[in-house]
Coordinates of C-alpha atoms and ligand atoms in Angstrom, one line a residue:
Chain A
M5 CA 0.0 0.0 0.0
S6 CA 1.5 3.3 -1.0
N7 CA 1.7 6.2 1.4
K8 CA -0.8 8.3 -0.5
E9 CA -3.6 5.7 -0.2
I10 CA -5.8 6.0 2.8
D11 CA -6.0 2.8 4.9
D12 CA -9.7 2.7 5.6
R13 CA -10.1 -1.0 6.1
F14 CA -12.0 -0.5 9.4
K15 CA -15.0 0.8 7.5
K16 CA -15.9 -2.9 6.9
F17 CA -16.6 -3.6 10.6
G18 CA -20.2 -4.1 11.7
T19 CA -23.6 -3.5 10.2
V20 CA -22.8 0.2 10.2
S21 CA -19.1 1.3 10.8
F22 CA -18.5 4.7 12.3
T23 CA -14.7 4.4 12.0
S24 CA -12.5 3.8 9.0
Q25 CA -9.0 4.5 10.1
S26 CA -7.3 2.8 13.0
K27 CA -3.8 1.6 13.7
I28 CA -5.2 -1.8 14.2
N29 CA -6.8 -2.1 10.8
D30 CA -5.1 -5.6 10.5
F31 CA -8.0 -6.8 12.6
I32 CA -10.2 -6.6 9.5
D33 CA -7.7 -8.7 7.5
Y34 CA -7.8 -11.3 10.2
L35 CA -11.6 -11.2 10.2
E36 CA -11.5 -11.9 6.4
Q37 CA -9.3 -14.9 7.2
G38 CA -11.9 -16.2 9.7
K39 CA -10.0 -15.1 12.8
V40 CA -11.1 -12.9 15.7
T41 CA -8.0 -11.4 17.2
G42 CA -6.9 -9.3 20.2
T43 CA -3.6 -7.6 20.9
K44 CA -0.9 -8.3 23.5
C45 CA 1.7 -5.9 24.7
K46 CA 5.1 -7.5 23.9
D47 CA 6.7 -5.5 26.8
C48 CA 4.5 -6.1 29.8
G49 CA 2.3 -9.0 28.5
L50 CA -1.1 -7.4 29.0
K51 CA -3.8 -8.7 26.7
F52 CA -6.4 -6.5 25.1
F53 CA -9.8 -7.1 23.6
P54 CA -10.9 -5.1 21.8
P55 CA -7.4 -4.9 20.4
R56 CA -5.4 -1.7 21.0
A57 CA -2.3 -0.3 19.2
D58 CA -0.9 1.1 22.5
C59 CA -0.4 -0.2 26.0
F60 CA -1.7 2.1 28.8
N61 CA 0.1 0.0 31.3
C62 CA 3.7 0.5 30.2
L63 CA 3.2 3.1 27.5
S64 CA 4.6 0.7 24.8
S65 CA 3.3 0.5 21.3
N66 CA 5.1 -2.8 20.7
I67 CA 2.1 -5.2 20.2
E68 CA 1.4 -8.6 18.8
W69 CA -1.8 -10.3 17.8
F70 CA -3.4 -13.3 19.4
D71 CA -6.4 -15.4 18.3
V72 CA -9.5 -15.3 20.4
S73 CA -10.1 -19.1 20.8
G74 CA -11.8 -21.7 23.0
A75 CA -14.9 -21.0 25.0
G76 CA -16.0 -18.0 27.0
K77 CA -18.8 -17.8 29.5
L78 CA -21.9 -15.8 28.7
L79 CA -21.9 -12.9 31.2
S80 CA -25.1 -11.2 30.1
F81 CA -27.2 -10.5 27.0
S82 CA -30.2 -8.4 25.8
K83 CA -32.5 -8.8 22.9
L84 CA -33.2 -5.4 21.2
Q85 CA -36.7 -4.7 19.7
F86 CA -35.6 -1.2 18.6
G87 CA -32.3 -0.3 17.0
P88 CA -30.4 2.8 15.8
I89 CA -30.7 4.1 12.2
G90 CA -29.1 1.7 9.9
F91 CA -29.8 -1.4 11.9
E92 CA -33.5 -1.8 11.0
N93 CA -32.9 -4.9 8.9
D94 CA -31.1 -6.7 11.6
L95 CA -33.9 -6.4 14.2
P96 CA -34.5 -8.1 16.5
Y97 CA -31.0 -9.0 17.5
I98 CA -29.2 -10.0 20.7
I99 CA -26.1 -8.3 22.1
A100 CA -23.9 -10.1 24.6
L101 CA -20.7 -10.3 26.6
L102 CA -18.4 -13.3 26.9
D103 CA -15.8 -13.8 29.6
F104 CA -12.5 -15.5 28.6
S105 CA -11.0 -14.8 32.1
D106 CA -8.0 -12.8 31.0
Y107 CA -10.1 -10.7 28.6
K108 CA -13.8 -10.3 27.6
V109 CA -15.5 -10.0 24.2
F110 CA -18.6 -7.9 23.4
G111 CA -20.6 -8.8 20.3
R112 CA -23.8 -10.3 19.0
I113 CA -25.3 -13.7 19.5
S114 CA -25.6 -15.7 16.2
D115 CA -29.1 -15.2 14.7
K116 CA -29.4 -19.0 14.6
I117 CA -29.8 -19.0 18.3
S118 CA -33.0 -18.0 20.0
E119 CA -33.1 -16.0 23.2
D120 CA -34.8 -18.9 25.0
D121 CA -31.8 -21.1 24.4
L122 CA -29.5 -18.6 26.2
Q123 CA -28.4 -18.8 29.8
V124 CA -26.0 -16.7 31.8
G125 CA -22.9 -18.8 32.5
M126 CA -23.1 -21.0 29.4
D127 CA -20.1 -21.7 27.2
M128 CA -19.9 -19.9 23.9
K129 CA -17.4 -19.4 21.1
V130 CA -16.6 -16.5 18.8
V131 CA -16.9 -17.0 15.0
T132 CA -16.5 -14.5 12.2
N133 CA -19.6 -13.6 10.3
E134 CA -20.4 -11.9 7.0
L135 CA -23.5 -9.7 7.2
P136 CA -26.1 -9.5 4.4
N137 CA -24.9 -6.1 3.4
G138 CA -21.3 -7.5 2.8
Q139 CA -19.9 -6.0 6.1
L140 CA -18.0 -8.2 8.5
N141 CA -18.4 -8.8 12.2
Y142 CA -18.2 -11.7 14.6
V143 CA -21.0 -13.6 16.5
F144 CA -21.3 -16.0 19.4
E145 CA -22.3 -19.6 19.0
K146 CA -22.7 -22.4 21.5
A147 CA -19.3 -23.9 22.2
Chain B
M252 CA -10.4 27.8 53.1
G253 CA -14.1 27.9 54.2
N254 CA -17.0 25.8 53.2
V255 CA -19.0 26.0 50.0
G256 CA -22.8 26.4 50.1
I257 CA -25.8 26.6 47.8
I258 CA -28.1 29.6 48.2
G259 CA -30.2 29.3 45.0
V260 CA -31.8 26.4 43.2
G261 CA -34.1 26.5 40.2
Q262 CA -35.5 24.4 37.4
S263 CA -37.9 24.8 34.5
A264 CA -40.8 22.5 34.2
F265 CA -39.6 19.3 32.4
V266 CA -41.7 19.1 29.3
R267 CA -42.0 17.3 25.9
G268 CA -41.1 19.7 23.1
Y269 CA -40.3 23.1 24.9
P270 CA -41.8 25.8 22.7
G271 CA -38.8 28.2 22.7
S272 CA -35.1 28.5 22.2
I273 CA -32.4 26.9 24.5
K274 CA -31.6 30.4 25.8
E275 CA -35.2 31.1 26.8
M276 CA -35.4 27.7 28.3
A277 CA -32.2 28.3 30.2
F278 CA -33.6 31.6 31.5
E279 CA -36.5 29.7 33.2
G280 CA -34.2 27.7 35.5
F281 CA -31.8 30.6 36.0
Q282 CA -34.7 33.0 36.9
E283 CA -36.0 30.7 39.7
A284 CA -32.5 30.1 41.1
M285 CA -31.6 33.8 41.1
Q286 CA -34.9 34.8 42.7
D287 CA -34.3 32.1 45.3
A288 CA -30.7 33.3 45.9
N289 CA -31.9 36.9 45.8
L290 CA -29.0 37.9 43.6
S291 CA -28.7 39.8 40.3
S292 CA -26.6 38.7 37.3
E293 CA -23.7 41.0 38.1
D294 CA -23.2 39.1 41.4
I295 CA -22.4 35.9 39.5
E296 CA -18.6 35.8 39.2
A297 CA -18.4 32.8 36.8
S298 CA -20.8 30.4 35.1
I299 CA -20.5 26.7 34.1
V300 CA -23.0 25.6 31.3
C301 CA -23.6 21.9 31.1
S302 CA -25.4 19.7 28.6
A303 CA -24.8 16.7 26.4
P304 CA -23.6 18.0 23.0
E305 CA -25.3 15.3 20.9
Y306 CA -28.6 17.1 21.3
D307 CA -27.4 20.6 20.8
K308 CA -27.7 22.4 17.5
Q309 CA -25.9 25.4 18.9
R310 CA -22.2 25.1 18.8
S311 CA -20.5 26.1 22.1
P312 CA -23.7 26.9 24.0
A313 CA -22.0 28.5 27.0
G314 CA -21.5 31.8 25.1
V315 CA -25.0 32.4 23.9
I316 CA -26.6 31.2 27.1
S317 CA -24.4 33.3 29.4
E318 CA -25.1 36.3 27.2
Y319 CA -28.8 35.8 27.4
L320 CA -28.6 35.4 31.2
G321 CA -26.6 38.7 31.5
L322 CA -23.5 36.8 32.7
I323 CA -21.0 38.7 30.5
P324 CA -18.2 39.8 30.7
Q325 CA -17.7 37.1 33.5
P326 CA -15.9 33.9 32.5
T327 CA -18.0 31.0 31.4
C328 CA -17.3 27.5 30.0
Y329 CA -19.1 24.4 28.8
L330 CA -18.9 21.1 30.6
E331 CA -20.1 17.7 29.6
T332 CA -20.2 14.2 31.2
L333 CA -23.4 13.1 29.4
C334 CA -26.3 12.6 31.9
S335 CA -24.2 13.7 34.9
S336 CA -23.0 17.0 33.4
S337 CA -24.6 19.3 35.8
S338 CA -23.5 17.3 38.9
M339 CA -20.0 17.5 37.5
G340 CA -20.6 21.2 37.0
V341 CA -21.4 21.6 40.7
R342 CA -18.2 19.7 41.5
M343 CA -16.2 22.1 39.3
G344 CA -18.1 25.1 40.8
Y345 CA -17.1 23.7 44.3
S346 CA -13.4 23.7 43.2
L347 CA -13.6 27.2 41.7
I348 CA -14.9 28.5 45.1
K349 CA -12.7 26.3 47.3
S350 CA -9.6 27.5 45.4
G351 CA -10.5 31.1 46.2
L352 CA -10.7 32.0 42.5
H353 CA -14.4 32.9 42.8
D354 CA -17.0 33.5 45.5
V355 CA -20.2 33.1 43.5
V356 CA -20.7 30.6 40.7
A357 CA -23.8 29.6 38.7
V358 CA -24.1 26.1 37.3
L359 CA -26.6 25.9 34.5
G360 CA -27.7 22.6 33.2
F361 CA -29.9 22.3 30.1
Q362 CA -31.1 20.0 27.4
K363 CA -33.6 20.5 24.7
M364 CA -33.8 16.9 23.5
S365 CA -36.4 17.9 21.0
E366 CA -33.9 20.3 19.4
I367 CA -33.1 17.6 16.8
S368 CA -35.5 15.4 14.9
S369 CA -36.3 11.9 16.1
A370 CA -34.4 10.5 13.1
E371 CA -31.3 12.5 14.0
S372 CA -31.7 11.5 17.6
Q373 CA -32.0 7.8 16.7
E374 CA -28.8 8.1 14.6
R375 CA -27.0 9.8 17.5
M376 CA -28.3 7.1 19.9
G377 CA -26.5 4.6 17.9
R378 CA -23.2 6.3 18.6
G379 CA -23.6 6.5 22.3
A380 CA -21.1 3.6 22.9
D381 CA -17.5 3.3 21.7
I382 CA -18.1 3.9 18.0
Q383 CA -15.2 1.7 16.9
W384 CA -16.0 -1.5 18.8
E385 CA -19.5 -1.5 20.2
S386 CA -21.8 0.8 18.1
P387 CA -21.2 -1.3 14.9
F388 CA -23.2 -4.1 16.7
G389 CA -26.3 -1.8 17.0
T390 CA -26.1 -1.0 20.7
M391 CA -28.6 1.2 22.5
M392 CA -28.6 2.7 26.0
P393 CA -31.5 0.6 27.2
A394 CA -29.9 -2.6 26.0
Y395 CA -26.7 -2.0 28.1
Y396 CA -28.7 -1.3 31.2
A397 CA -30.8 -4.4 30.3
M398 CA -27.5 -6.5 30.4
Y399 CA -27.0 -5.2 34.0
A400 CA -30.6 -6.1 34.8
R401 CA -30.1 -9.6 33.4
A402 CA -26.9 -10.1 35.4
H403 CA -28.6 -8.8 38.6
M404 CA -31.6 -11.2 38.0
D405 CA -29.3 -14.1 37.4
K406 CA -27.1 -13.5 40.4
Y407 CA -29.6 -12.4 42.9
G408 CA -33.0 -13.5 41.7
T409 CA -34.3 -10.0 41.1
T410 CA -37.6 -10.1 39.2
P411 CA -39.4 -8.0 36.6
E412 CA -41.9 -7.2 39.5
D413 CA -39.1 -5.8 41.6
L414 CA -38.3 -3.4 38.6
A415 CA -42.0 -2.6 38.3
N416 CA -42.1 -1.6 42.0
I417 CA -39.6 1.1 41.3
R418 CA -41.7 2.5 38.5
V419 CA -44.8 2.4 40.7
K420 CA -43.0 4.4 43.4
A421 CA -41.7 6.9 40.9
S422 CA -45.2 7.6 39.5
S423 CA -46.7 7.9 43.0
Y424 CA -44.5 11.0 43.5
G425 CA -44.4 12.2 39.9
Q426 CA -48.1 12.8 40.2
I427 CA -47.5 15.5 42.9
N428 CA -44.5 17.1 41.2
E429 CA -45.9 19.9 39.1
K430 CA -42.6 20.1 37.2
A431 CA -42.6 16.4 36.2
V432 CA -43.1 15.5 32.5
Y433 CA -45.0 12.4 33.4
Q434 CA -47.7 13.1 36.1
K435 CA -49.8 10.0 35.5
A436 CA -50.2 7.0 37.7
V437 CA -48.4 3.8 36.7
T438 CA -50.0 0.8 38.5
M439 CA -48.6 -2.7 39.0
D440 CA -51.7 -3.9 37.0
K441 CA -50.7 -1.8 34.1
L442 CA -47.1 -2.9 34.2
S443 CA -48.0 -6.6 34.3
D444 CA -50.8 -6.4 31.7
P445 CA -49.1 -7.8 28.5
E446 CA -51.6 -5.8 26.4
S447 CA -50.5 -2.5 28.0
K448 CA -48.0 -0.3 26.2
M449 CA -46.0 0.0 29.4
A450 CA -45.3 -3.8 29.3
G451 CA -44.1 -3.7 25.7
P452 CA -40.5 -5.1 25.2
V453 CA -37.7 -2.6 24.6
A454 CA -34.5 -4.6 25.3
S455 CA -35.0 -7.7 27.3
P456 CA -35.5 -7.9 30.2
L457 CA -36.4 -4.2 30.2
R458 CA -39.8 -3.0 29.0
V459 CA -41.3 0.4 28.2
G460 CA -42.3 1.0 31.8
D461 CA -38.7 0.4 32.9
C462 CA -37.4 3.4 30.9
C463 CA -37.4 7.1 31.8
P464 CA -39.1 9.6 29.4
N465 CA -37.1 12.1 27.4
A466 CA -37.8 15.8 28.3
D467 CA -36.6 19.3 27.7
G468 CA -35.6 21.4 30.6
T469 CA -33.1 23.4 32.6
S470 CA -31.7 23.5 36.1
C471 CA -29.6 26.1 37.9
I472 CA -27.6 26.0 41.1
I473 CA -26.1 29.1 42.7
M474 CA -23.0 28.3 44.8
V475 CA -21.2 30.6 47.2
S476 CA -18.2 30.7 49.5
E477 CA -18.8 30.6 53.3
E478 CA -17.5 34.2 53.5
K479 CA -19.9 35.4 50.8
A480 CA -22.8 33.6 52.5
K481 CA -21.9 35.5 55.7
A482 CA -21.6 38.8 53.9
L483 CA -25.1 38.2 52.4
S484 CA -26.4 37.0 55.8
R485 CA -27.6 33.8 54.2
K486 CA -27.8 30.3 55.6
P487 CA -26.8 28.0 52.7
I488 CA -27.2 24.3 52.3
W489 CA -23.6 23.1 52.6
V490 CA -21.8 21.0 50.0
M491 CA -20.3 18.3 52.3
G492 CA -18.9 15.9 49.6
V493 CA -18.4 15.9 45.9
G494 CA -17.2 12.4 44.7
A495 CA -16.7 11.5 41.1
A496 CA -15.3 8.6 39.1
S497 CA -15.1 7.1 35.6
T498 CA -14.7 3.6 34.1
A499 CA -14.2 1.8 30.8
V500 CA -16.7 2.7 28.1
N501 CA -16.4 -0.7 26.5
L502 CA -18.0 -3.5 28.6
P503 CA -15.0 -5.8 28.2
G504 CA -13.0 -3.3 30.2
R505 CA -15.4 -3.8 33.2
D506 CA -15.6 -6.5 35.8
L507 CA -18.9 -5.8 37.6
F508 CA -22.3 -6.2 35.9
T509 CA -24.6 -6.2 38.9
G510 CA -23.6 -2.7 40.0
L511 CA -21.8 0.5 38.8
T512 CA -18.2 0.9 40.0
V513 CA -18.4 4.7 39.2
A514 CA -21.2 5.0 41.8
Q515 CA -19.4 3.0 44.4
N516 CA -16.1 4.9 43.9
A517 CA -17.8 8.3 43.8
A518 CA -19.9 7.4 46.9
S519 CA -16.8 6.3 48.8
E520 CA -15.0 9.6 48.0
A521 CA -18.1 11.7 48.9
Y522 CA -18.7 9.9 52.2
K523 CA -15.0 10.3 53.1
M524 CA -15.1 14.0 52.3
A525 CA -18.2 14.5 54.3
G526 CA -16.9 12.3 57.2
I527 CA -20.1 10.2 57.2
S528 CA -21.4 6.8 56.0
S529 CA -24.5 5.7 54.2
K530 CA -26.3 5.4 57.5
N531 CA -26.3 9.2 57.9
I532 CA -28.2 9.9 54.8
D533 CA -31.8 11.0 55.5
V534 CA -33.0 11.5 51.9
A535 CA -31.6 10.7 48.4
E536 CA -32.0 11.3 44.8
V537 CA -30.7 8.6 42.6
H538 CA -30.2 8.3 38.8
D539 CA -33.1 6.0 37.9
C540 CA -32.8 6.3 34.1
F541 CA -34.0 2.7 34.1
T542 CA -35.7 0.9 37.0
I543 CA -32.7 -1.5 37.5
A544 CA -30.5 1.6 37.9
E545 CA -32.3 2.6 41.1
I546 CA -32.0 -0.9 42.6
M547 CA -28.2 -0.9 41.8
A548 CA -28.0 2.6 43.3
Y549 CA -29.4 1.3 46.6
E550 CA -26.6 -1.3 46.7
D551 CA -23.8 0.9 45.3
L552 CA -24.5 3.7 47.8
G553 CA -24.6 1.3 50.7
F554 CA -28.4 1.6 51.5
A555 CA -28.6 -2.1 50.9
E556 CA -26.1 -5.0 50.8
P557 CA -25.2 -6.2 47.3
G558 CA -28.3 -8.2 46.0
K559 CA -30.6 -6.8 48.7
G560 CA -31.7 -3.7 46.8
P561 CA -35.0 -5.4 45.8
E562 CA -35.9 -6.0 49.4
L563 CA -35.8 -2.2 50.1
I564 CA -38.4 -1.5 47.5
R565 CA -40.5 -4.6 48.3
N566 CA -40.7 -3.3 51.9
K567 CA -41.3 0.2 50.7
E568 CA -38.3 1.5 52.7
T569 CA -37.5 4.0 49.9
Y570 CA -40.9 5.6 50.1
K571 CA -41.4 9.0 51.8
D572 CA -42.0 7.5 55.2
G573 CA -39.5 4.6 54.8
Q574 CA -36.1 4.1 56.3
I575 CA -34.3 5.9 53.4
P576 CA -36.6 7.9 51.1
V577 CA -35.4 7.9 47.5
N578 CA -36.6 10.0 44.5
I579 CA -39.5 11.6 46.3
D580 CA -39.8 14.0 43.3
G581 CA -40.7 11.2 40.9
G582 CA -37.1 10.5 39.8
L583 CA -36.0 10.5 36.2
L584 CA -38.7 7.9 35.6
S585 CA -41.6 10.4 36.2
K586 CA -39.9 13.8 36.4
G587 CA -38.2 13.1 33.1
H588 CA -34.5 13.2 32.1
P589 CA -33.3 16.2 30.2
I590 CA -29.7 14.9 30.2
G591 CA -27.7 18.0 31.0
A592 CA -30.3 19.4 33.4
T593 CA -30.8 16.3 35.5
G594 CA -28.1 16.5 38.1
G595 CA -28.9 20.1 38.9
S596 CA -32.6 19.2 39.2
Q597 CA -31.7 16.3 41.6
I598 CA -29.6 18.8 43.7
R599 CA -32.5 21.3 43.7
T600 CA -34.8 18.6 45.1
I601 CA -32.4 17.7 47.9
V602 CA -31.8 21.4 48.8
Q603 CA -35.5 21.9 49.0
Q604 CA -35.9 18.8 51.2
L605 CA -33.1 20.0 53.6
R606 CA -34.7 23.4 53.8
G607 CA -38.1 21.8 54.5
E608 CA -39.6 23.4 51.3
A609 CA -40.6 20.3 49.4
G610 CA -44.3 20.6 50.0
G611 CA -46.3 17.4 49.5
M612 CA -43.0 15.6 48.8
Q613 CA -41.4 16.7 52.1
V614 CA -39.5 14.0 54.0
K615 CA -39.6 14.4 57.8
D616 CA -36.8 16.7 59.0
P617 CA -33.8 15.5 56.9
Q618 CA -30.3 16.7 58.0
I619 CA -28.2 15.2 55.3
G620 CA -29.1 14.4 51.7
L621 CA -27.3 12.6 48.8
V622 CA -27.5 12.9 45.0
H623 CA -26.3 10.0 42.8
N624 CA -26.0 11.1 39.1
I625 CA -24.6 8.8 36.5
G626 CA -23.4 9.7 33.0
G627 CA -23.8 7.2 30.1
V628 CA -24.1 3.5 31.1
G629 CA -22.2 3.8 34.3
L630 CA -19.4 5.6 32.5
Y631 CA -19.2 8.7 34.7
G632 CA -20.5 8.9 38.2
N633 CA -21.1 11.8 40.6
V634 CA -22.2 11.6 44.2
T635 CA -22.9 14.8 46.0
I636 CA -23.6 15.1 49.7
L637 CA -25.5 18.1 51.0
G638 CA -26.2 19.1 54.6
R639 CA -27.9 21.8 56.7
Ligands
ZN29 ZN1 2.6 -3.0 28.2

């Protein structure tokens, strides 16, 4: 990529993306490869999800990527009957939070799973997902 | 350095669709506070104007508002922490006075939520979270609080009926607050009738009746130094503690989902400053933007042990004659929640309670009152303790 081109890969994230430029735009390339990734500070070892380009703990910008893998515990969830502008076609949908013990992941429950099948504390995994409008995100499925 | 006191409080009626400009609306709260303080505009040495900018058409509102209120050429500035903006304003006013820089400061909170169209508002609502990581999933404010409600229900067995009890209490006092936007009764029957609009789902497990109404309105607090109060021969309500805290915007940056750490941290700072504990609080205003928020507030402030908040409302201990009366002005749920004006309105209520001027809402002889005001989904927290 030449210096003159704008790296706006982040505009592909989510039903509606409000950000296009970020130092961690590689996150989008990993999503395209079917991987959900966080970052880890190479200097102090702190893990970040969502990924960050910079470590607030030791002020280093020396980071590496790690794959979000295995099962996380469902901490909570909510099914939305109303959404913001741009999300009308997704409704209703369920947002949720998973706990992987040294980091947590916020996202959506796969629309293949109904709310009645969800229980706080259950094991779930994170999978990449292509939305009907061609955008990318990730969703939670039963582990 | 001496103490800091409040000698004037005011608010406009909280309404749907204020039929005037933000300056005129600001004047209503200012007028009441200034008449209460018995001061004129030239007595105000500095002003702090507070609102949440996503609803404002006017860029840099502090300038036009302070001009309209006659507060020029004194310094003014704009301050924002979402829904807790005007409580943060009072904290900043406290520090301006405590530092000796000024002796009289006006804190003006306002929000004309109807200033923008509902489509614009719905678009902005979608950007209330971290726009990079959470907004692209289609998050909304009620859904975040709903996740706290779900976690509280799962851990402590809290029920939708416990939440409904909060709304019923709010409406019982909203009906006697002439400045409330929602003055109608909300009964348990209505909340549990699946055909009723109040029971309609918003973001599970929260329903329409669990959410506070939008409103337009202003609040104003006039703060003075102890020396100035003496010079004016006034007996202020004293600011005993001004705690504040923040936390991660993104939920993955948080560890607690059954309470708000910002409230706990702000409360502990405020109690320490005031040299008191939760047991000393006689009357409180808490940020009940959603019913679950009031239950968490009981616990975060120490009125109840973690998980025991629902018992307080089941036993009606937070009603006017209970052990710790909470939101005896209808709270955000009935009074309405004009974002930037809310904190100042809560402080006004407590000042009136401590002066014995709360009319039909008056709690019996309170000495110390507390205001809990939260910005965003537990993102910013302010706890203010006031005393006679
Ligand atoms: Zn580091």
